[in-house]
Amino acid sequence: MIARPDALPGARAAACLTQFQQRPPLIHCLTNEVVQSLTANVLLALGASPAMVVEPQEAAQFSALADGLLINVGTLNALRAESMRAAVAAANQAGKPWTLDPVAVGALSYRTAFAKQLLDEKPAAIRGNASEIMALSGLLASGRGVDSGDDSLAALPAARELAQRSGAVVAVTGAVDYVTDGQRDWAIEGGSPLMTRVVGTGCALSAVVAAFCALPGDRLDNAATACRVMSHCGGLAARQAGGPGSFTPAFLDALYQLRGEDL
Amino acid sequence: MIARPDALPGARAAACLTQFQQRPPLIHCLTNEVVQSLTANVLLALGASPAMVVEPQEAAQFSALADGLLINVGTLNALRAESMRAAVAAANQAGKPWTLDPVAVGALSYRTAFAKQLLDEKPAAIRGNASEIMALSGLLASGRGVDSGDDSLAALPAARELAQRSGAVVAVTGAVDYVTDGQRDWAIEGGSPLMTRVVGTGCALSAVVAAFCALPGDRLDNAATACRVMSHCGGLAARQAGGPGSFTPAFLDALYQLRGEDL
Amino acid sequence: MIARPDALPGARAAACLTQFQQRPPLIHCLTNEVVQSLTANVLLALGASPAMVVEPQEAAQFSALADGLLINVGTLNALRAESMRAAVAAANQAGKPWTLDPVAVGALSYRTAFAKQLLDEKPAAIRGNASEIMALSGLLASGRGVDSGDDSLAALPAARELAQRSGAVVAVTGAVDYVTDGQRDWAIEGGSPLMTRVVGTGCALSAVVAAFCALPGDRLDNAATACRVMSHCGGLAARQAGGPGSFTPAFLDALYQLRGEDL
């Protein structure tokens, strides 16, 4: 059995959020076609500035200007892969942190090969579900498909291994989220099953992780705070929503109204 | 004059919906850029799992894994056409049903040629407005443009001819929807004019048709139930909405809350 | 100091809106990936018909059929640039007005070169923030980045110069919007800071400008009315919203319910 990590202390999360709101970052999002609007709106609700710049030369130019970069392989194709490689190289050259969301890695071949190559490019953080993190870590030969059938706690050893190998903070998310730097772990509870009935909540979380990784300070705490912010506001919104339709406006409002002391 | 078909019996629709909710399908959506988010959210609200996988090799790989495939030509280009052809071939090889939404076919040349080629690839269902169905059937030389000026009942003979020729169940939708397998027809009333003021309600209906075509049983009844589910929830949402903005959350909530006995 | 122009008279705006609602246009939108859904929903709420047709041949074919064309360079790449050039050429040949939204021009090289080339193609209108309009006018060597740090009034001389050189009506928008044809100017107040926390409100405004440019009559008044419609409804929605999530449904409802006498 895997021992369950401690919960991220509320005071740590509150301090990170306050710091975030004092100097909200500009985040370059190379993400999938389906979730771009929600991703941008989540970052905007938190006070951050999102931008999606897709032409390869411009993607590189912009990644050097932005405070952080998100790479999400959900609708990867050859054109987008070229832009992503250029953006990651430019971010690394400029010393800007980048975050990987390995959507459906393990289940689909092209993106799996691409994501594994990117692991050598020093991601600051990786955020995925249990199947994706297991597939990326190589602890399992392949994932189980697009939806994650694995409990996130069961994937924590794979997450730790992946963190040690890549140097990234790794968040494996599900009913409970776990964030690890390979040595230390935090657990984050909250959220709502309703979040799985709204497209892009996981992808938007990865963007928020990318944004919090632009903060100075302990990257483990910063990434865990991103998870906490989303699960806290998701739980709040679910309690007032009649379904996934009314969830989304309530969720964005909750992110907009959130203050450090709420955590 | 064309005789109006009988309405789909509520008990048939209720039985189909209950069966759908017991084993909700995974649907691969190769759809247009504008409506991907609403399409995914409509499927998620109904309990199904949407995925958009666009790289040609992966699109083929995923279509064999999914329970059904949607092809929507709204923002077709050469790259997306290649992915669609690969996905349709893989779906057919794996025995998975695929559904065609011929957006603006008749009015625009490139997509019209593409959609007519796809008719030879054994679609399980086709969902369009009157102009699109008439143009695809070849009963008229061309459609009238992007919006359908034709009454859906007037297009029923074209829909029947198209069903007989292609082997697909054909849904011609408008103020009233008609679904035919070339021999038998159902009429579906309900809905609201407000649905025409929200982008993607028709495209999302096609995705729901694709999802219901993954059910076993009578494909005519399954496709007609998809139309009934959407028109029922659309009518409900319109009655509580102050406009197209508040319609969408209410519509998704209604889809989420829908149970067989409501039909 | 720059003298502040007079406010657009409410009676002028009311007359333009009434004319718009009597014959709402069909608008071809070649816009960025992130905002397509909101853009379409804003046009639909106002009664207009949006369409996004992206394949180069079809984009040209459709621009000749539509009443107006929007070009937004937010997620420009080589493929989309080809479609945009074809669409602009076809619109000009057919005598249909086209509108340019120079997103992030000045900050990023590829799109800046592209947008400057398009200036020779007789745009009917240009809508941007202060940085973008200054960069496009050439009065400054470059913009300041994606977000506009410049007050819109400070950019009015650049807007006038750009209008004179290109022949377009130029709208420079911010906390107050200014619209100029190079000789005459209008100021438009209203709106809400909350609109900057929702992705695509500026891009959607450009689509509304494109739609109002399809009206006969004074193009300066038409474009200024587009700004007035959006700022009026944005202000209304912000007063009832608890954040950016509840803003969007309220905004679309307000656009749908708007009548000339409200202005």
PDB file of C-alpha atoms in Angstrom, chain B residues 33-35 37 73-79 107-112 146-147 194 196-200 241-249, chain C residues 26 33 36-37 40-41 43-58 61-62 65 79-80 248-250 252-253 256-257:
ATOM      1  CA  GLU B  33     -13.156  24.549 -35.227  1.00  0.00           C
ATOM      2  CA  VAL B  34     -15.992  26.744 -34.046  1.00  0.00           C
ATOM      3  CA  VAL B  35     -18.142  24.191 -32.246  1.00  0.00           C
ATOM      4  CA  SER B  37     -16.211  22.931 -27.140  1.00  0.00           C
ATOM      5  CA  VAL B  73     -17.082  19.432 -42.695  1.00  0.00           C
ATOM      6  CA  GLY B  74     -17.760  22.941 -41.354  1.00  0.00           C
ATOM      7  CA  THR B  75     -14.146  24.118 -41.419  1.00  0.00           C
ATOM      8  CA  LEU B  76     -12.758  21.514 -43.788  1.00  0.00           C
ATOM      9  CA  ASN B  77      -9.302  21.985 -45.231  1.00  0.00           C
ATOM     10  CA  ALA B  78      -6.836  19.644 -46.914  1.00  0.00           C
ATOM     11  CA  LEU B  79      -5.178  18.559 -43.661  1.00  0.00           C
ATOM     12  CA  ALA B 107     -23.162  26.157 -51.281  1.00  0.00           C
ATOM     13  CA  LEU B 108     -19.385  25.565 -51.299  1.00  0.00           C
ATOM     14  CA  SER B 109     -17.533  23.428 -53.824  1.00  0.00           C
ATOM     15  CA  TYR B 110     -14.613  21.832 -51.998  1.00  0.00           C
ATOM     16  CA  ARG B 111     -16.660  20.349 -49.191  1.00  0.00           C
ATOM     17  CA  THR B 112     -19.439  19.285 -51.554  1.00  0.00           C
ATOM     18  CA  VAL B 146     -25.216  28.218 -45.245  1.00  0.00           C
ATOM     19  CA  ASP B 147     -28.598  28.800 -43.667  1.00  0.00           C
ATOM     20  CA  LEU B 194     -33.564  30.324 -29.774  1.00  0.00           C
ATOM     21  CA  THR B 196     -30.669  28.949 -34.044  1.00  0.00           C
ATOM     22  CA  ARG B 197     -29.129  31.909 -32.142  1.00  0.00           C
ATOM     23  CA  VAL B 198     -26.492  29.695 -30.461  1.00  0.00           C
ATOM     24  CA  VAL B 199     -23.606  28.500 -32.589  1.00  0.00           C
ATOM     25  CA  GLY B 200     -23.217  24.749 -32.869  1.00  0.00           C
ATOM     26  CA  ALA B 241     -33.699  31.559 -20.740  1.00  0.00           C
ATOM     27  CA  GLY B 242     -33.677  35.318 -21.281  1.00  0.00           C
ATOM     28  CA  GLY B 243     -31.713  34.934 -24.509  1.00  0.00           C
ATOM     29  CA  PRO B 244     -29.052  32.796 -26.156  1.00  0.00           C
ATOM     30  CA  GLY B 245     -26.530  33.503 -23.390  1.00  0.00           C
ATOM     31  CA  SER B 246     -28.541  31.990 -20.561  1.00  0.00           C
ATOM     32  CA  PHE B 247     -29.864  29.298 -22.924  1.00  0.00           C
ATOM     33  CA  THR B 248     -26.577  27.394 -23.128  1.00  0.00           C
ATOM     34  CA  PRO B 249     -25.998  26.717 -19.403  1.00  0.00           C
TER      35      PRO B 249
ATOM     36  CA  LEU C  26     -24.010  37.309 -43.242  1.00  0.00           C
ATOM     37  CA  GLU C  33      -8.788  29.787 -32.910  1.00  0.00           C
ATOM     38  CA  GLN C  36     -14.396  31.670 -32.775  1.00  0.00           C
ATOM     39  CA  SER C  37     -17.256  30.460 -30.623  1.00  0.00           C
ATOM     40  CA  ALA C  40     -20.168  33.577 -33.654  1.00  0.00           C
ATOM     41  CA  ASN C  41     -22.435  33.794 -30.606  1.00  0.00           C
ATOM     42  CA  LEU C  43     -23.125  37.936 -34.094  1.00  0.00           C
ATOM     43  CA  LEU C  44     -25.987  35.437 -33.669  1.00  0.00           C
ATOM     44  CA  ALA C  45     -27.272  37.254 -30.580  1.00  0.00           C
ATOM     45  CA  LEU C  46     -27.467  40.439 -32.665  1.00  0.00           C
ATOM     46  CA  GLY C  47     -29.409  38.598 -35.361  1.00  0.00           C
ATOM     47  CA  ALA C  48     -26.545  38.376 -37.856  1.00  0.00           C
ATOM     48  CA  SER C  49     -25.290  35.129 -39.421  1.00  0.00           C
ATOM     49  CA  PRO C  50     -21.626  34.208 -38.910  1.00  0.00           C
ATOM     50  CA  ALA C  51     -19.707  31.642 -40.919  1.00  0.00           C
ATOM     51  CA  MET C  52     -16.113  30.484 -40.725  1.00  0.00           C
ATOM     52  CA  VAL C  53     -14.906  28.999 -44.011  1.00  0.00           C
ATOM     53  CA  VAL C  54     -11.171  28.311 -43.959  1.00  0.00           C
ATOM     54  CA  GLU C  55     -10.036  26.352 -47.022  1.00  0.00           C
ATOM     55  CA  PRO C  56      -8.450  28.899 -49.422  1.00  0.00           C
ATOM     56  CA  GLN C  57     -10.683  28.273 -52.459  1.00  0.00           C
ATOM     57  CA  GLU C  58     -13.818  28.093 -50.355  1.00  0.00           C
ATOM     58  CA  GLN C  61     -15.920  31.634 -52.822  1.00  0.00           C
ATOM     59  CA  PHE C  62     -17.676  32.435 -49.583  1.00  0.00           C
ATOM     60  CA  LEU C  65     -21.338  35.535 -51.159  1.00  0.00           C
ATOM     61  CA  LEU C  79      -2.100  28.191 -44.004  1.00  0.00           C
ATOM     62  CA  ARG C  80      -4.491  30.724 -42.543  1.00  0.00           C
ATOM     63  CA  THR C 248     -20.863  36.133 -20.712  1.00  0.00           C
ATOM     64  CA  PRO C 249     -24.421  34.729 -20.592  1.00  0.00           C
ATOM     65  CA  ALA C 250     -25.726  38.120 -19.438  1.00  0.00           C
ATOM     66  CA  LEU C 252     -25.224  37.643 -24.962  1.00  0.00           C
ATOM     67  CA  ASP C 253     -28.733  38.023 -23.547  1.00  0.00           C
ATOM     68  CA  TYR C 256     -30.210  39.685 -28.050  1.00  0.00           C
ATOM     69  CA  GLN C 257     -32.654  41.949 -26.219  1.00  0.00           C
TER      70      GLN C 257
END
